[in-house]
Coordinates of N, CA and C in Angstrom, one line a residue:
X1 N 5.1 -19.7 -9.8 CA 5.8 -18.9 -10.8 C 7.3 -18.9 -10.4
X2 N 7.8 -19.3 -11.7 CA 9.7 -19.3 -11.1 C 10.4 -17.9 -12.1
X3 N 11.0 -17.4 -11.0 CA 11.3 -16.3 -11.7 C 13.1 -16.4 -12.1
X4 N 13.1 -15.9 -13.3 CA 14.7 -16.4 -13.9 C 15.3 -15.4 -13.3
X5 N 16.6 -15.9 -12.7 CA 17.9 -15.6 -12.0 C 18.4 -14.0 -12.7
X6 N 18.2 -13.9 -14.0 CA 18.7 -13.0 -15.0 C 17.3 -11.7 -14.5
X7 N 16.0 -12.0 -14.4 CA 15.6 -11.0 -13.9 C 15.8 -10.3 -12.3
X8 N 16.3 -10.6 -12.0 CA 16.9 -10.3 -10.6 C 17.7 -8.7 -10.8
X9 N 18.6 -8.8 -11.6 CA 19.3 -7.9 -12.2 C 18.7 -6.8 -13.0
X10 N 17.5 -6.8 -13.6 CA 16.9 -6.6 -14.6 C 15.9 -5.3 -14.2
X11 N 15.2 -6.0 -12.5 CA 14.4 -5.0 -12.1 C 15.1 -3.8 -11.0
X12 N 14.6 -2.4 -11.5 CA 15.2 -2.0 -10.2 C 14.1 -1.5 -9.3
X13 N 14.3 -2.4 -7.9 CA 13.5 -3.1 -7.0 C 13.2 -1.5 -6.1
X14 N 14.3 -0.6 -5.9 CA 14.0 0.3 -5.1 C 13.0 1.2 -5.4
X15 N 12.7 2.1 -6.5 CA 12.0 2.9 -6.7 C 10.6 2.3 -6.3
X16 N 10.3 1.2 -6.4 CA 8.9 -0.1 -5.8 C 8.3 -0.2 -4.7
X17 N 9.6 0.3 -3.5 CA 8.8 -0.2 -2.7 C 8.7 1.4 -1.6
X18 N 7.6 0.6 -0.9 CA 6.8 1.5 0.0 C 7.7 1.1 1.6
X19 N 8.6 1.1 2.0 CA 9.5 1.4 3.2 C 8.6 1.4 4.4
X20 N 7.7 0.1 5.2 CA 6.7 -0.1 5.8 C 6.8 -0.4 7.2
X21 N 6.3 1.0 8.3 CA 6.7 0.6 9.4 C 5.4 0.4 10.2
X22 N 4.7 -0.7 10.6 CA 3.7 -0.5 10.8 C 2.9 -1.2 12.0
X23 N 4.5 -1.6 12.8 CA 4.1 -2.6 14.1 C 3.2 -1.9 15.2
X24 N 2.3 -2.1 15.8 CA 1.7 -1.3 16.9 C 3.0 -0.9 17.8
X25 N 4.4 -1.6 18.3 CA 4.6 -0.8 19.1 C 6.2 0.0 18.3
X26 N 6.1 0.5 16.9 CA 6.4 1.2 16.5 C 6.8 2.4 17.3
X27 N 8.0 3.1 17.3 CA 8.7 4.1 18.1 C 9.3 5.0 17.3
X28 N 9.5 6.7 17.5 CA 10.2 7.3 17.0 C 11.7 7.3 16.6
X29 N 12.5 6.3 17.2 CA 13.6 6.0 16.4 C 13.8 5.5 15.3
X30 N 12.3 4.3 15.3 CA 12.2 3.3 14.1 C 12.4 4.1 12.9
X31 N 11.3 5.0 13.6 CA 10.1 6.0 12.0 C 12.2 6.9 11.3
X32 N 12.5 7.3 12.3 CA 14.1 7.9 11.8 C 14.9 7.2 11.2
X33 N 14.7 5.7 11.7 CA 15.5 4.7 10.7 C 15.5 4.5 9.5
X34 N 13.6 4.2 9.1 CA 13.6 3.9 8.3 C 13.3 4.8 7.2
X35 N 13.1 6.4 7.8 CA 13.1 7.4 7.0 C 14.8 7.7 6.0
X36 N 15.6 7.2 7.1 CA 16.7 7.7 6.5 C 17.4 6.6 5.7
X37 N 17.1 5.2 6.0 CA 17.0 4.6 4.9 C 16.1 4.5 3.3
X38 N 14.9 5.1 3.6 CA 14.7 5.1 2.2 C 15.0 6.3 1.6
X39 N 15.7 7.2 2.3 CA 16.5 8.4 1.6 C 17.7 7.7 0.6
X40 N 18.3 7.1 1.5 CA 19.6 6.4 0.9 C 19.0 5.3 0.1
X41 N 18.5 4.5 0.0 CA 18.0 3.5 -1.1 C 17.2 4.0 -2.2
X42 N 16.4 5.5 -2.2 CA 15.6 5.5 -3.3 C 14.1 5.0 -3.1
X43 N 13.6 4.1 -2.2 CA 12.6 4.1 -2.1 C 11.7 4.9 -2.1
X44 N 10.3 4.2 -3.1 CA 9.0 5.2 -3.1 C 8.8 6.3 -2.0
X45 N 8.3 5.4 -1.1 CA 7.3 6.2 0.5 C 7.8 5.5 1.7
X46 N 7.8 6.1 2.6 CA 8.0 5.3 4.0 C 6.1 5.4 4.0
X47 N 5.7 4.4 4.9 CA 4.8 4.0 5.4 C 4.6 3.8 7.2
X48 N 4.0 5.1 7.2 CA 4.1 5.2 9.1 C 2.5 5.0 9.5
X49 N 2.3 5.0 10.5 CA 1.2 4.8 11.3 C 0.6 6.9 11.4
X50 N -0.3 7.0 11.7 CA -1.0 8.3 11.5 C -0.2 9.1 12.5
X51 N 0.3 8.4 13.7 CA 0.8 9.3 14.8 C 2.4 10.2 14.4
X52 N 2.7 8.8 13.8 CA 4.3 9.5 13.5 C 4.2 10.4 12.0
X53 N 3.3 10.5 11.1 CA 3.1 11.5 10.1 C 4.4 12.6 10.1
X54 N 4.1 13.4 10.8 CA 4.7 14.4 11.3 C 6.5 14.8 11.8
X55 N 6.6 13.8 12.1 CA 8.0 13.8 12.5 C 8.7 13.0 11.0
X56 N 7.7 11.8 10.4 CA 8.6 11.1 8.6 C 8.3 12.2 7.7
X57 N 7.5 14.0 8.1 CA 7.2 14.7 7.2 C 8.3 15.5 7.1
X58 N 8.2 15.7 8.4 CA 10.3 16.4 8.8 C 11.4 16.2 8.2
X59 N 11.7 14.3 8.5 CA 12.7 13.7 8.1 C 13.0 14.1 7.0
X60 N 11.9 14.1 5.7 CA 11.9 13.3 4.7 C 11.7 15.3 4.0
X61 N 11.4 16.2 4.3 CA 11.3 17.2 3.7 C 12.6 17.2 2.4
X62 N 11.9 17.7 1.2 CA 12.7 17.9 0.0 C 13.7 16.5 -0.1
X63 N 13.8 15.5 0.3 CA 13.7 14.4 -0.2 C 12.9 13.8 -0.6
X64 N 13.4 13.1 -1.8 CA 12.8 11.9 -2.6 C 11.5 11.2 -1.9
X65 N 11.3 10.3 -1.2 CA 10.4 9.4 -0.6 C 9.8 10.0 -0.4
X66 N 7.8 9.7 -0.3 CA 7.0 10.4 0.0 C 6.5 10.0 1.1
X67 N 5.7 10.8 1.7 CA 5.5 9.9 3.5 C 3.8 9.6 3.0
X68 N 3.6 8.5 3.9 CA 2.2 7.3 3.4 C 2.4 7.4 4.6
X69 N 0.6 7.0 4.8 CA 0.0 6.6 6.2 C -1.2 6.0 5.9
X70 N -2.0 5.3 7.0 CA -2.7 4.3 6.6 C -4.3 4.7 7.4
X71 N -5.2 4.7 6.8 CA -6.7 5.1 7.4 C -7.4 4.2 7.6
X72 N -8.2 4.4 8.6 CA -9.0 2.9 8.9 C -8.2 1.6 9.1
X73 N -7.4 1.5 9.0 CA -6.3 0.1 9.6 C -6.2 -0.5 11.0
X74 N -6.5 -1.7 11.1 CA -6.5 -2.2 9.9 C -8.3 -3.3 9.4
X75 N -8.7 -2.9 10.2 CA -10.0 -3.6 9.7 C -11.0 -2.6 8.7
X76 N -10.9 -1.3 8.6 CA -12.0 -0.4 7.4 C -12.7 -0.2 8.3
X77 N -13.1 -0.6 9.8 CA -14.6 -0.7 10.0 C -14.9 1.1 11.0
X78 N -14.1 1.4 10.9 CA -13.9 3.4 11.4 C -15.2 3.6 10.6
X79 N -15.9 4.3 11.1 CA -17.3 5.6 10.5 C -16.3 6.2 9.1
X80 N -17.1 6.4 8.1 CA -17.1 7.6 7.0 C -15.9 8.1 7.6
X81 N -17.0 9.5 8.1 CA -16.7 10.3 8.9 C -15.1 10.7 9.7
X82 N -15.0 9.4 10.2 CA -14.2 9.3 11.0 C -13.0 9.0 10.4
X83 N -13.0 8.1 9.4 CA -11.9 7.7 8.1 C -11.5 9.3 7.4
X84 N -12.5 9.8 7.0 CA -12.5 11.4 6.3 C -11.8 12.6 7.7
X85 N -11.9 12.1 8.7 CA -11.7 12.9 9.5 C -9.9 12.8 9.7
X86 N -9.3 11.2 9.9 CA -8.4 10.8 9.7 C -7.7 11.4 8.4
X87 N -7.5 11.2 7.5 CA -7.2 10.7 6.0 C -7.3 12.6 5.9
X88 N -8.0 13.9 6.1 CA -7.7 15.3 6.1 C -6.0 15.4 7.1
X89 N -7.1 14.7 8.3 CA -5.4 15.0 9.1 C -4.2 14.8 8.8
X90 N -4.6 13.7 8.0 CA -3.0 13.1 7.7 C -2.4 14.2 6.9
X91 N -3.4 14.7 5.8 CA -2.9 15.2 4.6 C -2.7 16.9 5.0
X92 N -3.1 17.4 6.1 CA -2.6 18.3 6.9 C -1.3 18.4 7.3
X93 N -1.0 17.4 8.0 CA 0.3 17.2 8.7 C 1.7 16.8 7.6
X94 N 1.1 16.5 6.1 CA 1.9 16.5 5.0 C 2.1 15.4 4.5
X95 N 1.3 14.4 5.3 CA 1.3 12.9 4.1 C 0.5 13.1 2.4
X96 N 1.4 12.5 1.6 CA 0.7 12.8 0.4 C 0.1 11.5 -0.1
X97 N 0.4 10.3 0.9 CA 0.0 9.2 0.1 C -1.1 8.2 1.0
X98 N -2.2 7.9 0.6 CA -3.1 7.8 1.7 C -3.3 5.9 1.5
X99 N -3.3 5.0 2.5 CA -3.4 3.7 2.1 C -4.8 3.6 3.0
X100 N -5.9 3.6 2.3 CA -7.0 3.7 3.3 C -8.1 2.0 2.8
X101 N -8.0 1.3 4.1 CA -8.6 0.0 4.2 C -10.2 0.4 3.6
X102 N -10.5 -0.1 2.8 CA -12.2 -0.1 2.3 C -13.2 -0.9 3.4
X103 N -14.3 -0.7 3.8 CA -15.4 -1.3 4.5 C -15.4 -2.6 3.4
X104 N -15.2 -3.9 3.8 CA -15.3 -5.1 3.4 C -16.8 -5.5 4.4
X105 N -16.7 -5.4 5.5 CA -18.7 -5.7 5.5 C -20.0 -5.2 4.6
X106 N -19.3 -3.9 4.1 CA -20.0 -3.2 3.2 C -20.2 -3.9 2.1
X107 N -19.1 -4.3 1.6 CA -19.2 -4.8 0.2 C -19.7 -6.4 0.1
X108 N -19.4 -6.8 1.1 CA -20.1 -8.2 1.4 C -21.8 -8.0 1.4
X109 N -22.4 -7.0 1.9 CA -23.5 -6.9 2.2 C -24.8 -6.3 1.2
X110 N -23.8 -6.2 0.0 CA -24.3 -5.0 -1.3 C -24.4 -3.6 -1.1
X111 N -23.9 -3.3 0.1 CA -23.7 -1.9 -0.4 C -22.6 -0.9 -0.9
X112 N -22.2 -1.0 -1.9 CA -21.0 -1.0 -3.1 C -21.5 0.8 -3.3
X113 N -22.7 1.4 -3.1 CA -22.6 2.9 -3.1 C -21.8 3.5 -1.8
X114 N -22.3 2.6 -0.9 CA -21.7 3.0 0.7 C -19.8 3.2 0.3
X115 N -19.6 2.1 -0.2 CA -17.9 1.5 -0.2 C -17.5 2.7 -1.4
X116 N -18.3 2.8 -2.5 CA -17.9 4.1 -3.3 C -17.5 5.4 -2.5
X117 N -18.6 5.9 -2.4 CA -18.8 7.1 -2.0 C -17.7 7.3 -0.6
X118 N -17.3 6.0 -0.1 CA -16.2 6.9 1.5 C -14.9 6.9 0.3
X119 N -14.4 6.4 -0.4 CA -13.5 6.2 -1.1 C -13.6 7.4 -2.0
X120 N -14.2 7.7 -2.6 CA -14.5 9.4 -3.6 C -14.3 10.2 -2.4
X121 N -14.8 10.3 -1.4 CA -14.9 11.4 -0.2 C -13.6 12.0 -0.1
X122 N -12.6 11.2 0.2 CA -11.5 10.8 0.4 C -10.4 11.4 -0.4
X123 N -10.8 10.4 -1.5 CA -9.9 11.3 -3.0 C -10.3 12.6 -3.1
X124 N -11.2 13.3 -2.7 CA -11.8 14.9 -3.7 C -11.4 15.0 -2.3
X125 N -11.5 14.8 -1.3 CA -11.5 16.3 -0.2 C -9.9 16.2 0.2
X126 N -9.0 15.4 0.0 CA -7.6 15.3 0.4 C -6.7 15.5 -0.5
X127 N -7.2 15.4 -1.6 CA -6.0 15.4 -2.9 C -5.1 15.1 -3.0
X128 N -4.8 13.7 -2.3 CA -3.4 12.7 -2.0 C -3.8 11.4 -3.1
X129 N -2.5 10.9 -3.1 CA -2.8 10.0 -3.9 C -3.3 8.4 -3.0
X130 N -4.4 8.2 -3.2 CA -5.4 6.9 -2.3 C -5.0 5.4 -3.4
X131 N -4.9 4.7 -1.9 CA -4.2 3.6 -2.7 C -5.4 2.8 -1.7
X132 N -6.3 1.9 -2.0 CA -7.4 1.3 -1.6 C -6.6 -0.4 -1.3
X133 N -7.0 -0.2 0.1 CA -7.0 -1.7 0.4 C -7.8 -2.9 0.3
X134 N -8.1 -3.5 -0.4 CA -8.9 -4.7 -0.6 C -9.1 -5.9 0.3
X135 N -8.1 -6.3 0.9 CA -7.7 -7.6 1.8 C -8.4 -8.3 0.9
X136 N -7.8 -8.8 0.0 CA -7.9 -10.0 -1.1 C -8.6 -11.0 -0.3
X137 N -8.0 -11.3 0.7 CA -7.7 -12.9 1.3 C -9.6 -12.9 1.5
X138 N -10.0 -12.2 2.1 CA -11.4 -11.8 2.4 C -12.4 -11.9 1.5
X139 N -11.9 -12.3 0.1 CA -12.7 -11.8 -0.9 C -13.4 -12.8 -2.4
X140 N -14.0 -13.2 -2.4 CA -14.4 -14.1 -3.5 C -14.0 -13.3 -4.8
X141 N -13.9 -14.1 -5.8 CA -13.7 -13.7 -6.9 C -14.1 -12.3 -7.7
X142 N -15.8 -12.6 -7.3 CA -16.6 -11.2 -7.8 C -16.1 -10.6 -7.0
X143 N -16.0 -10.5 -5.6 CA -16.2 -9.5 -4.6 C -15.0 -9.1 -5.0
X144 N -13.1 -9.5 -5.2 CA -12.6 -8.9 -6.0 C -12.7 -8.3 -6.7
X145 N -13.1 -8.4 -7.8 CA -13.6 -7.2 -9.0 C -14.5 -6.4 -9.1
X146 N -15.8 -6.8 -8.1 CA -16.2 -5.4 -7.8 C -15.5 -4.5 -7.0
X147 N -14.9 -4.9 -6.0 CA -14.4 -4.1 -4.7 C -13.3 -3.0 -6.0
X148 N -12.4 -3.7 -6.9 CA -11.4 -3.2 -7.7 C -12.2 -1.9 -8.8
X149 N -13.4 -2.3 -9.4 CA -14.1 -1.1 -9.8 C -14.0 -0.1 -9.7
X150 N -14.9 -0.3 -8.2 CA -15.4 0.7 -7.0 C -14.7 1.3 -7.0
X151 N -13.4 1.1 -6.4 CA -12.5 1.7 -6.0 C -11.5 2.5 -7.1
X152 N -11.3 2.1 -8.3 CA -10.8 2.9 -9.9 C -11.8 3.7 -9.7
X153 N -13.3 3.6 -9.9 CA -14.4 4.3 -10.2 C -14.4 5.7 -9.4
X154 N -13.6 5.6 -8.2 CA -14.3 6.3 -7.3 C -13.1 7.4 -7.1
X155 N -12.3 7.1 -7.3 CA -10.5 7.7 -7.6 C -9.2 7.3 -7.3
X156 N -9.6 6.0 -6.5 CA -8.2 5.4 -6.0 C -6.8 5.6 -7.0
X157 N -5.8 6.0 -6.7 CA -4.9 5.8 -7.7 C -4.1 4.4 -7.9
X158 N -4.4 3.4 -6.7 CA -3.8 2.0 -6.9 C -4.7 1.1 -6.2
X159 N -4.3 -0.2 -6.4 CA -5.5 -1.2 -6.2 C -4.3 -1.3 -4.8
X160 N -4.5 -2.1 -3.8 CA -3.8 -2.3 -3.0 C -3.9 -3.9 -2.5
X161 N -3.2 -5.2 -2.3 CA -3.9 -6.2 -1.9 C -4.4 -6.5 -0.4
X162 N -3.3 -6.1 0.3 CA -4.0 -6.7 1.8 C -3.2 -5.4 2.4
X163 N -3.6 -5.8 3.7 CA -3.2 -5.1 4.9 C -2.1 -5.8 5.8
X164 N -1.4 -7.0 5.3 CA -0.8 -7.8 5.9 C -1.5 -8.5 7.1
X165 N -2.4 -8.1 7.4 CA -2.6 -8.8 8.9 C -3.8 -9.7 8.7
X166 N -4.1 -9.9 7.3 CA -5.3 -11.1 7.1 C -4.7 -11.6 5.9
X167 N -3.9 -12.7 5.8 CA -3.3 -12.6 4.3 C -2.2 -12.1 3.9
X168 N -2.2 -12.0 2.7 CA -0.8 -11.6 1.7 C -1.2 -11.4 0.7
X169 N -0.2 -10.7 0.2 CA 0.1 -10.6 -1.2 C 0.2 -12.1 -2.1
X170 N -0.2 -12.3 -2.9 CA -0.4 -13.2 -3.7 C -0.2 -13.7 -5.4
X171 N 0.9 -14.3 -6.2 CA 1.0 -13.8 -7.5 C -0.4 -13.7 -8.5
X172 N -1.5 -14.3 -8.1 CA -2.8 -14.3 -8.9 C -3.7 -13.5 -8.1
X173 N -4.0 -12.8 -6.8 CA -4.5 -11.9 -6.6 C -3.8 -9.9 -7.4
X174 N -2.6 -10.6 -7.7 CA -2.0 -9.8 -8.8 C -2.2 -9.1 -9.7
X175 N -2.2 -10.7 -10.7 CA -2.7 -10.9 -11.6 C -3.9 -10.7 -12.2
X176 N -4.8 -11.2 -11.2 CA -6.3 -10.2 -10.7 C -6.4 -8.8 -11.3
X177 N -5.8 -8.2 -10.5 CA -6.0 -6.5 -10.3 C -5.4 -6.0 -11.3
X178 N -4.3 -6.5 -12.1 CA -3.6 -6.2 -13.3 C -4.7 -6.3 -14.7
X179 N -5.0 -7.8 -14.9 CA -6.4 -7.7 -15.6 C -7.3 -7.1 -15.6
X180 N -8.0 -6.5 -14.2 CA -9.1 -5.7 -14.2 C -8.9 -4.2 -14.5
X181 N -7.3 -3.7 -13.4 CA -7.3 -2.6 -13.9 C -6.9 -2.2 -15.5
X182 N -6.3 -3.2 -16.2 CA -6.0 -2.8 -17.6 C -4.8 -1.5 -17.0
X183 N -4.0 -1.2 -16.2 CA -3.0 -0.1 -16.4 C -3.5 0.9 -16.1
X184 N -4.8 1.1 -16.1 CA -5.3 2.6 -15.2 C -5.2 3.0 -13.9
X185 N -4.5 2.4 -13.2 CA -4.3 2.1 -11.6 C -3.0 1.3 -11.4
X186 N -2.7 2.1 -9.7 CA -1.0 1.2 -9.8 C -1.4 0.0 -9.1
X187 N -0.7 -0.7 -8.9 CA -1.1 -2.0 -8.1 C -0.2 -2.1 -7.1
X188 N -0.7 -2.0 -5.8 CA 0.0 -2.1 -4.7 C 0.5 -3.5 -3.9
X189 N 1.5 -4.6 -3.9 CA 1.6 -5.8 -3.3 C 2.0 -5.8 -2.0
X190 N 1.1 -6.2 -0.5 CA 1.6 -5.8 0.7 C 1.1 -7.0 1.6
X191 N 1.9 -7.5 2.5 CA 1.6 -8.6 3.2 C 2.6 -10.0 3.3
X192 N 3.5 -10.2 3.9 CA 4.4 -11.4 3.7 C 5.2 -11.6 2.7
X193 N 5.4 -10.0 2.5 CA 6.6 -10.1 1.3 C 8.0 -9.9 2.0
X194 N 8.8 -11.2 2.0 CA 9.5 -11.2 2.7 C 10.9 -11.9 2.4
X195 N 10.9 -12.6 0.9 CA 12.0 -12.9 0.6 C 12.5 -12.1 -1.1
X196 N 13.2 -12.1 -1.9 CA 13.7 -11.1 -2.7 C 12.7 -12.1 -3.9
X197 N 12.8 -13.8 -3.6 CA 12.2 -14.2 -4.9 C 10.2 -13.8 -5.0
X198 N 9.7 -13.3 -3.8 CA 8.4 -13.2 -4.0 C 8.3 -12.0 -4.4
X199 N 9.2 -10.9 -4.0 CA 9.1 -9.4 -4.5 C 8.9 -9.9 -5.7
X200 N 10.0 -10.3 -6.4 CA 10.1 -9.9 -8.1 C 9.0 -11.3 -8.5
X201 N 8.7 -12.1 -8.0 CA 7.4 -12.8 -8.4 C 6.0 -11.6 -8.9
X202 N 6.0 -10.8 -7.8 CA 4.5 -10.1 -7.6 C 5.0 -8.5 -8.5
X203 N 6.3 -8.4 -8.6 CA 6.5 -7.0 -10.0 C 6.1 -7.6 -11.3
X204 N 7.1 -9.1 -11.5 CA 6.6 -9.8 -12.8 C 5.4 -10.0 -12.9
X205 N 4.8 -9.9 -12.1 CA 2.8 -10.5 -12.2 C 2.0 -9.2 -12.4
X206 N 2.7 -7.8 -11.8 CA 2.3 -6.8 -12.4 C 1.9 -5.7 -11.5
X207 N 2.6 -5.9 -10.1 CA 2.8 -4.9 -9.0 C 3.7 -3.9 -9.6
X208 N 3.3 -2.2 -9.0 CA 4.3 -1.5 -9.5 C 4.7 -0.8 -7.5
X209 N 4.4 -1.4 -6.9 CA 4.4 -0.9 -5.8 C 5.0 -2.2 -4.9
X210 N 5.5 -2.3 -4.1 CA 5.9 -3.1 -3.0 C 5.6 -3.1 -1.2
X211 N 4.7 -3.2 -0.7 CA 4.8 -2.5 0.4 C 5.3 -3.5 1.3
X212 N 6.8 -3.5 2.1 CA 7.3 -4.4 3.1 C 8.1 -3.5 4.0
X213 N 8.1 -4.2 5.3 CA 9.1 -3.4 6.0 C 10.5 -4.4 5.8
X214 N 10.8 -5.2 4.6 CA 12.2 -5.5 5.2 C 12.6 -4.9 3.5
X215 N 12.3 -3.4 3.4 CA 13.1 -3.0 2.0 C 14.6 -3.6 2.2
X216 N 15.0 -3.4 3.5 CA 16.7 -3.3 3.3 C 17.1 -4.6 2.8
X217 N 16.6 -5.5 3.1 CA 16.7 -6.8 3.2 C 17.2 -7.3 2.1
X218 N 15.5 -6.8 1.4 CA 15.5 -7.1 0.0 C 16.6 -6.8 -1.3
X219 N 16.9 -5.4 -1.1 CA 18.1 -4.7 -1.4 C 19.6 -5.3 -1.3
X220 N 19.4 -5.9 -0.4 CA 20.7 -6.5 0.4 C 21.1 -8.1 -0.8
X221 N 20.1 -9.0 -0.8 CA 19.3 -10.1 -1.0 C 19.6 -10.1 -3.1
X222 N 19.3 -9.1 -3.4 CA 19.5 -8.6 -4.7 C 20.9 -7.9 -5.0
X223 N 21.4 -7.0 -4.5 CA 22.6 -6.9 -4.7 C 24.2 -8.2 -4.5
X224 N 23.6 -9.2 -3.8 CA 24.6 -9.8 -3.6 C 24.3 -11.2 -4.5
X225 N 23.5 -11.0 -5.5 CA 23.4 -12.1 -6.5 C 24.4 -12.0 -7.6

């Protein structure tokens, strides 16, 4: 997909993306950096790890950006229980936006009530907005579109594609989730989004979400066209 030079200008990129910090050896200066950059840029949410919750809930009080954190990350394979037990805490400590990895053994195996029901759990007992991880890259066609169902079905508010760490974002795993959800659902693009022409590839395909940690980059990348 080649995206015309004139759309560059056209989209505005910040309100998109999800401000993503999410390296294991992630530190409390980072979580301050990038908190107070997406103050100044407008960005959606910062995206921290469960531990730093608390301190990007600080930062970010009565500003704009919402604080996201990620459950089960990054394989889904955490107990119910244990995901539900996470995914409360977060939403205790003031995260409102929940990126929680779906059991992909589950849905490989047919059990698509199992993969429901932790994802409903989740949505009704936290009342954050759940953005379900799929890891596309993992996923046959059907297993796509059921997993994307399920997960509409059950409350997710956005489809999500990967977790970065198996895969990427993709313009036709997109495309995908844009068809299936028909607009009832946001669509989250996350994984090796790393230059300004793949962002606006994966908005034009039908992402309304961005999740990268090089927002500034991208920002940077776009304004100097």
């Amino acid at each position: 997909m080649t995206v015309n030079p004139h759309d560059y200008a056209n989209i505005d990129l910040a309100p998109l993306i999800d401000h993503s910090l999410l390296s294991p050896s992630a530190i409390g200066l980072q979580v301050e950096q990038f908190c107070n950059e997406a103050d100044l840029r407008g960005f959606a949410a910062v995206c921290v790890p469960p531990c730093h919750v608390k301190k990007a809930v600080e930062l970010l009080h009565n500003k704009k950006p919402k604080v996201c954190t990620v459950i089960g990350f990054p394989t889904g394979f955490s107990t119910s229980s244990t995901k539900l037990y996470e995914a409360l805490e977060a939403a205790e400590f003031g995260a409102t936006e929940l990126d929680v990895v779906i059991n992909i053994g589950w849905l490989k195996e047919g059990r698509s009530d199992d993969v429901h029901r932790e994802i409903a759990q989740i949505c009704e007992e936290t009342g954050c907005t759940v953005k379900a991880i799929l890891e596309m890259a993992l996923l046959t066609d059907g297993e796509k579109r059921l997993a994307a169902e399920l997960a509409m079905d059950a409350g997710a508010a956005f489809l999500k594609t990967s977790t970065g760490w198996v895969g990427g974002a993709t313009v036709e795993d997109v495309r995908i989730l844009k068809e299936i959800s028909r607009d009832r659902v946001g669509i989250k693009a996350s994984g090796g989004i790393r230059t300004l022409e793949k962002a606006m590839e994966l908005v034009l395909a039908g992402a309304t979400r961005i999740g990268t940690s090089r927002g500034m980059e991208l920002l940077k990348a776009q304004s100097g066209r």
